[in-house]
Short mmCIF file of C-alpha atoms in Angstrom, two decimals:
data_model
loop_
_atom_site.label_atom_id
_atom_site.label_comp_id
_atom_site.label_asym_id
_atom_site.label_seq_id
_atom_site.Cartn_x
_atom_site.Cartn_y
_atom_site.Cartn_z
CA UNK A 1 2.54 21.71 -13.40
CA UNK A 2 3.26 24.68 -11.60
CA UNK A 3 5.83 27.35 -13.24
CA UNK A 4 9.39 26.13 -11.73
CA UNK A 5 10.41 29.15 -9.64
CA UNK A 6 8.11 32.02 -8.31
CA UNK A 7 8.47 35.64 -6.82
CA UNK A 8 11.13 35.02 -3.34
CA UNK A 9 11.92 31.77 -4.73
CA UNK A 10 13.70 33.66 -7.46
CA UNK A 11 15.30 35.83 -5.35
CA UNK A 12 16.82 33.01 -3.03
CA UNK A 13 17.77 31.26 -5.48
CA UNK A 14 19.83 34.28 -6.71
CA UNK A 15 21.31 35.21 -3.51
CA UNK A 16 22.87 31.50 -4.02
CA UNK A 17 24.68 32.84 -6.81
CA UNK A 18 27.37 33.89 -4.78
CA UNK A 19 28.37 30.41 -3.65
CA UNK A 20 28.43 28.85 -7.29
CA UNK A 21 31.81 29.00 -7.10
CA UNK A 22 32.33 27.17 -4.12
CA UNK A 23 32.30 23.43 -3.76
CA UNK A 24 29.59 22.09 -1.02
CA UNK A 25 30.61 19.07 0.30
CA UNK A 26 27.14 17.18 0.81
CA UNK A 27 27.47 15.01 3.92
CA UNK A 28 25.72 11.48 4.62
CA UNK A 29 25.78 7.94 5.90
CA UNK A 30 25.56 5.82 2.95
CA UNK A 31 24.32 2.74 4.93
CA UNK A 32 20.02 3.70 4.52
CA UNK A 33 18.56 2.87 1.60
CA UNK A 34 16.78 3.63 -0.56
CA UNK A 35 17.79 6.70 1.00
CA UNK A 36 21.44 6.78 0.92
CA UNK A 37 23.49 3.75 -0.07
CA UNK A 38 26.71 3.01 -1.74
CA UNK A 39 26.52 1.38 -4.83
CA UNK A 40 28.50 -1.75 -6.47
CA UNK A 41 30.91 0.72 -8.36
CA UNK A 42 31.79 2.51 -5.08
CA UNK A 43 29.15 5.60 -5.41
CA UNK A 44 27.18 7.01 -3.17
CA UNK A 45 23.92 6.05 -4.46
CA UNK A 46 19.75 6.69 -3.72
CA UNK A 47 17.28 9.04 -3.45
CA UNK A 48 19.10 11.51 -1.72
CA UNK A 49 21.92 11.21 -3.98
CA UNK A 50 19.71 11.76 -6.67
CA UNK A 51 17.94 14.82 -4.78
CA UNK A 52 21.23 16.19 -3.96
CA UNK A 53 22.73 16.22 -7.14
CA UNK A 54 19.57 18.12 -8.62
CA UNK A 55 19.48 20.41 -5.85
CA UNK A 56 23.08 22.12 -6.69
CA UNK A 57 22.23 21.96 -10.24
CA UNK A 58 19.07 24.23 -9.63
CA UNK A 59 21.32 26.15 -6.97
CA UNK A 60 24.52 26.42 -9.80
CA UNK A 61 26.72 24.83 -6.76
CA UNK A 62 29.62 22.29 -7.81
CA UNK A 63 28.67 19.57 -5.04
CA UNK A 64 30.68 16.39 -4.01
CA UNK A 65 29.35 13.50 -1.67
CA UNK A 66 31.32 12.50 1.46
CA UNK A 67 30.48 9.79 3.89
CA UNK A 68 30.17 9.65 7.67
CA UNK A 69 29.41 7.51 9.84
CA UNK A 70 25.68 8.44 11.57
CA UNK A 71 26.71 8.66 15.18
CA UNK A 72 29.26 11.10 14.45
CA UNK A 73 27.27 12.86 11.41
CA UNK A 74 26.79 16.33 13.80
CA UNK A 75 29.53 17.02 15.05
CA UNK A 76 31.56 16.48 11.67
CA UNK A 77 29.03 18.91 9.98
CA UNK A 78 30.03 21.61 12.74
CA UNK A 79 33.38 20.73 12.92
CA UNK A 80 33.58 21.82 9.04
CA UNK A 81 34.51 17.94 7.61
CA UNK A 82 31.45 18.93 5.13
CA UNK A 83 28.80 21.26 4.76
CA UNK A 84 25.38 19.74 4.33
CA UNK A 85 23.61 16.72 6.17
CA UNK A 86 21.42 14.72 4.11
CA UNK A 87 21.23 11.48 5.20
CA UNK A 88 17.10 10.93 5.56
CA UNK A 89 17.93 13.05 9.20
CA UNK A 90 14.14 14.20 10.63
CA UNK A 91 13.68 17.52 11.99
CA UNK A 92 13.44 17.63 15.90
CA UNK A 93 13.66 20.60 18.37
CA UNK A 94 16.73 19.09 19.74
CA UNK A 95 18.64 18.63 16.70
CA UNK A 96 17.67 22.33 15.79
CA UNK A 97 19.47 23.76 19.07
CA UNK A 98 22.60 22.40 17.40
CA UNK A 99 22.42 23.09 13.85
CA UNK A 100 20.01 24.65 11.37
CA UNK A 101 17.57 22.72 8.87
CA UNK A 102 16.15 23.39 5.27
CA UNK A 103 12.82 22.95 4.69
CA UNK A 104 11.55 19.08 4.45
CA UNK A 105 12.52 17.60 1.37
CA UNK A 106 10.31 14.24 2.60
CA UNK A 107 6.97 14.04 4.91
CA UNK A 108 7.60 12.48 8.25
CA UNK A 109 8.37 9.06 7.24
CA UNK A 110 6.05 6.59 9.47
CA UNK A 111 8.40 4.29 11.56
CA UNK A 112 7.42 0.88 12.91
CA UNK A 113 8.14 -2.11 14.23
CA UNK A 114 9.76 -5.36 13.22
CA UNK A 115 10.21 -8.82 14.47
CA UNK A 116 10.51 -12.17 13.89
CA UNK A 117 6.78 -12.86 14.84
CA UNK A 118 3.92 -10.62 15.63
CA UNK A 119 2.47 -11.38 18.78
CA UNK A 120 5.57 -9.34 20.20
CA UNK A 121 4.76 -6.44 23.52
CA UNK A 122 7.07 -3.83 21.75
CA UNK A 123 6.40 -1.98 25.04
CA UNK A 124 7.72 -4.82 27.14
CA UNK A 125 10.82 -6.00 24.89
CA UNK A 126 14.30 -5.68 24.21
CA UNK A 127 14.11 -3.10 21.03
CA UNK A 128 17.10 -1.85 18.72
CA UNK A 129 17.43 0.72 16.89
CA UNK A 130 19.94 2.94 15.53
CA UNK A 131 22.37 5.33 17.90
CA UNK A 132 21.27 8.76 17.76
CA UNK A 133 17.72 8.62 16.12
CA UNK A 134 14.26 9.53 17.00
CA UNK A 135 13.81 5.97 16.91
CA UNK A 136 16.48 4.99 19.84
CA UNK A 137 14.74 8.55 22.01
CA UNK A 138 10.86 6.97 21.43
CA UNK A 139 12.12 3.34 22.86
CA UNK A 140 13.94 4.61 25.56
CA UNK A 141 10.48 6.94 26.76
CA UNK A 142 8.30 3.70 26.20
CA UNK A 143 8.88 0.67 29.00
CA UNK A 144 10.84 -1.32 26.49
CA UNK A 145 14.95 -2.05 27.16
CA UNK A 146 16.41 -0.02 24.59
CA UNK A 147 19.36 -1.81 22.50
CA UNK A 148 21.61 0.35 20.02
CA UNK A 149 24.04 -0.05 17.40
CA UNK A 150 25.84 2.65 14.83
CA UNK A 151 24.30 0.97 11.97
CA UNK A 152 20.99 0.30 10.26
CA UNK A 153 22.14 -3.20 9.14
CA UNK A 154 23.25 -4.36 12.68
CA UNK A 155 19.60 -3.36 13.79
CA UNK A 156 17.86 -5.77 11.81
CA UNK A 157 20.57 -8.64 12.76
CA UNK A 158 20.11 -8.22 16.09
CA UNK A 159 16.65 -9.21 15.64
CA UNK A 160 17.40 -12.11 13.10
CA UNK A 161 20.29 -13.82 15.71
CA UNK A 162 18.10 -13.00 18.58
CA UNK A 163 19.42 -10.27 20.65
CA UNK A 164 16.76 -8.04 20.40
CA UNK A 165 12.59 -8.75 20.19
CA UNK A 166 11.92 -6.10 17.11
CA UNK A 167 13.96 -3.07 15.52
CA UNK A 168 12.13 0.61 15.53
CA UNK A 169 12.83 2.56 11.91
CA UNK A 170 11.48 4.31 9.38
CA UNK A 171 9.54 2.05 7.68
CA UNK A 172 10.50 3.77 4.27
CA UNK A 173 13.76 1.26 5.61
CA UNK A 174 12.38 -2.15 7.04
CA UNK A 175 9.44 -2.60 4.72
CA UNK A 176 11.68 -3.69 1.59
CA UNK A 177 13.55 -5.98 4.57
CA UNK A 178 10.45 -7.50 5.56
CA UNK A 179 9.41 -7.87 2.00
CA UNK A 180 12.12 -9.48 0.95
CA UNK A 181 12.98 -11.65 3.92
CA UNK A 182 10.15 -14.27 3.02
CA UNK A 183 8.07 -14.58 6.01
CA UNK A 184 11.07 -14.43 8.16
CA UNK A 185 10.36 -10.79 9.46
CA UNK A 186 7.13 -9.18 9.93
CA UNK A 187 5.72 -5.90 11.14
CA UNK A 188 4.46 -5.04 14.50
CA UNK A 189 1.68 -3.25 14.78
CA UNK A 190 0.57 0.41 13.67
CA UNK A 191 2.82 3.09 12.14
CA UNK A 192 4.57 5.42 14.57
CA UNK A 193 5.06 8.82 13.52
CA UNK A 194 8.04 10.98 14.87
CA UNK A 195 9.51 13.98 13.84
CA UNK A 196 8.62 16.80 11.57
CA UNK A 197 9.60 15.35 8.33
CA UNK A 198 13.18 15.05 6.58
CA UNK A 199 15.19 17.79 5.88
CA UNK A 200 19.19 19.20 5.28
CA UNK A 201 20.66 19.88 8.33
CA UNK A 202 23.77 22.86 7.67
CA UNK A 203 25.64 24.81 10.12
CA UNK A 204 24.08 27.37 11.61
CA UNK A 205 26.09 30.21 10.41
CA UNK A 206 25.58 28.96 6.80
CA UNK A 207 22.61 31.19 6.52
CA UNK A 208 22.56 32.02 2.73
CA UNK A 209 23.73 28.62 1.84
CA UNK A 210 20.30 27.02 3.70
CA UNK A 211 18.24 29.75 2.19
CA UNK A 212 19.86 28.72 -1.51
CA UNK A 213 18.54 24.74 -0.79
CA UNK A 214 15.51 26.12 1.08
CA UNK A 215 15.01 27.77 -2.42
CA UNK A 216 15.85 24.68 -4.53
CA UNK A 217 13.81 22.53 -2.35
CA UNK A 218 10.51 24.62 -2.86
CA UNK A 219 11.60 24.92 -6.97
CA UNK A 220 10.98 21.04 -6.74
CA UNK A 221 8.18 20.74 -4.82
CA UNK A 222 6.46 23.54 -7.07
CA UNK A 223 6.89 21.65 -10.54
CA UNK A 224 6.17 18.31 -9.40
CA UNK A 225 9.69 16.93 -9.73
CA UNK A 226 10.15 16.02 -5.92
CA UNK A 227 6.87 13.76 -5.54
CA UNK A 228 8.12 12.14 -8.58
CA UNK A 229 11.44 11.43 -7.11
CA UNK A 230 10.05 10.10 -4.32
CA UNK A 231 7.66 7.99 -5.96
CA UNK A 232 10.56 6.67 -7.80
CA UNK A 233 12.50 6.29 -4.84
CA UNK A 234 9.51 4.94 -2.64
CA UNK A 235 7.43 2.03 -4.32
CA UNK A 236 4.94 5.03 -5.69
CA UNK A 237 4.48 6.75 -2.56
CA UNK A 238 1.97 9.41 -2.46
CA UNK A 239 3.99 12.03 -0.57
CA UNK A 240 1.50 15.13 -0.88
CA UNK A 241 3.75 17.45 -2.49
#
């Protein structure tokens, strides 16, 4: 394994210093897992929790978890309810005129489709996916009739009570479904990739604080620890870091 923290790394992770004392409310959905979930005892749960919490140890911030609903998740970051995003958000140009992104903590996830048989024209169906996401923009470019709801879980029911023909998502999302469903659901077709990979969206005036995960981020990826967490977190996924 690579030494833990190298030459700039160790200087941005000092310039964090001055925040330790803060607390950094980290921001997300927890309705995505395995990303982000809540848990049985109330707890925002997952791989981001997981991530997170190892993040602002590394970084010497005192962190707490707060939960928003997605379609609202941007403007309560800039409105100051909380001061990171991670909530398995990809990195897209238009996203990044708004507010500012770490580097990618995960690879761009592959999405795909999902539907109650295969034989299904995604490109000629009624296809939900969630408000606000890559996912909903890639439907509504394609010749498909685009269906949305706030929530990853009304997605997939709208294909199980038949509103909807298949659900676009990250598959890192639908495969356990489809797994588990028993035959019910299946995948359509190839992956689709979108976006530029996962990362912590924070206000754009928080410069130092995105330089102090930035920082963290690359500490992980440089000893190993964050293609073991995502293995973990991912049925043994190979993500190349």
């Amino acid at each position: 394994m690579k030494k833990l923290i190298l030459g700039t790394t160790a200087l941005a992770l000092s310039t964090g210093m001055a925040l330790a004392q803060d607390v950094i409310r980290m921001g997300t959905e927890g309705a995505y897992p395995p990303y982000n979930f809540i848990n049985d005892n109330g707890e925002v749960d997952g791989f981001e929790r997981e991530l997170g919490d190892e993040l602002c140890k590394r970084a010497e911030l005192t962190c707490t978890w707060v939960t928003n609903e997605w379609d609202s998740i941007i403007p309560n970051l800039v409105s100051g309810n909380y001061d990171t995003i991670i909530a398995g958000m990809s990195i897209t140009d238009e996203r990044d005129e708004v507010i500012d992104f770490t580097q990618n903590y995960f690879p761009p996830d592959p999405s795909v489709y999902v539907g109650l048989s295969e034989g299904i024209d995604v490109e000629n169906a009624v296809v939900v996916a969630q408000t606000g996401t890559i996912q909903a923009s890639h439907v509504a470019s394609t010749g498909a009739t685009l269906l949305e709801f706030p929530t990853p879980d009304e997605t997939v029911a709208a294909v199980r009570n038949g509103e909807a023909d298949a659900v676009l998502a990250d598959k890192g999302f639908l495969e356990p479904i489809v797994k588990e469903s028993g035959g019910e659901l299946v995948i359509i077709g190839d992956d689709v990739m979108l976006g530029d990979g996962i990362g912590m969206g924070l206000r754009e005036s928080d410069a130092e604080l995105k330089a102090t995960f930035d920082a963290a981020i690359q500490s992980m990826k440089d000893d190993g620890s964050l293609a073991i967490l995502i293995a973990k977190w991912f049925d043994g996924m190979d993500s190349g870091f």
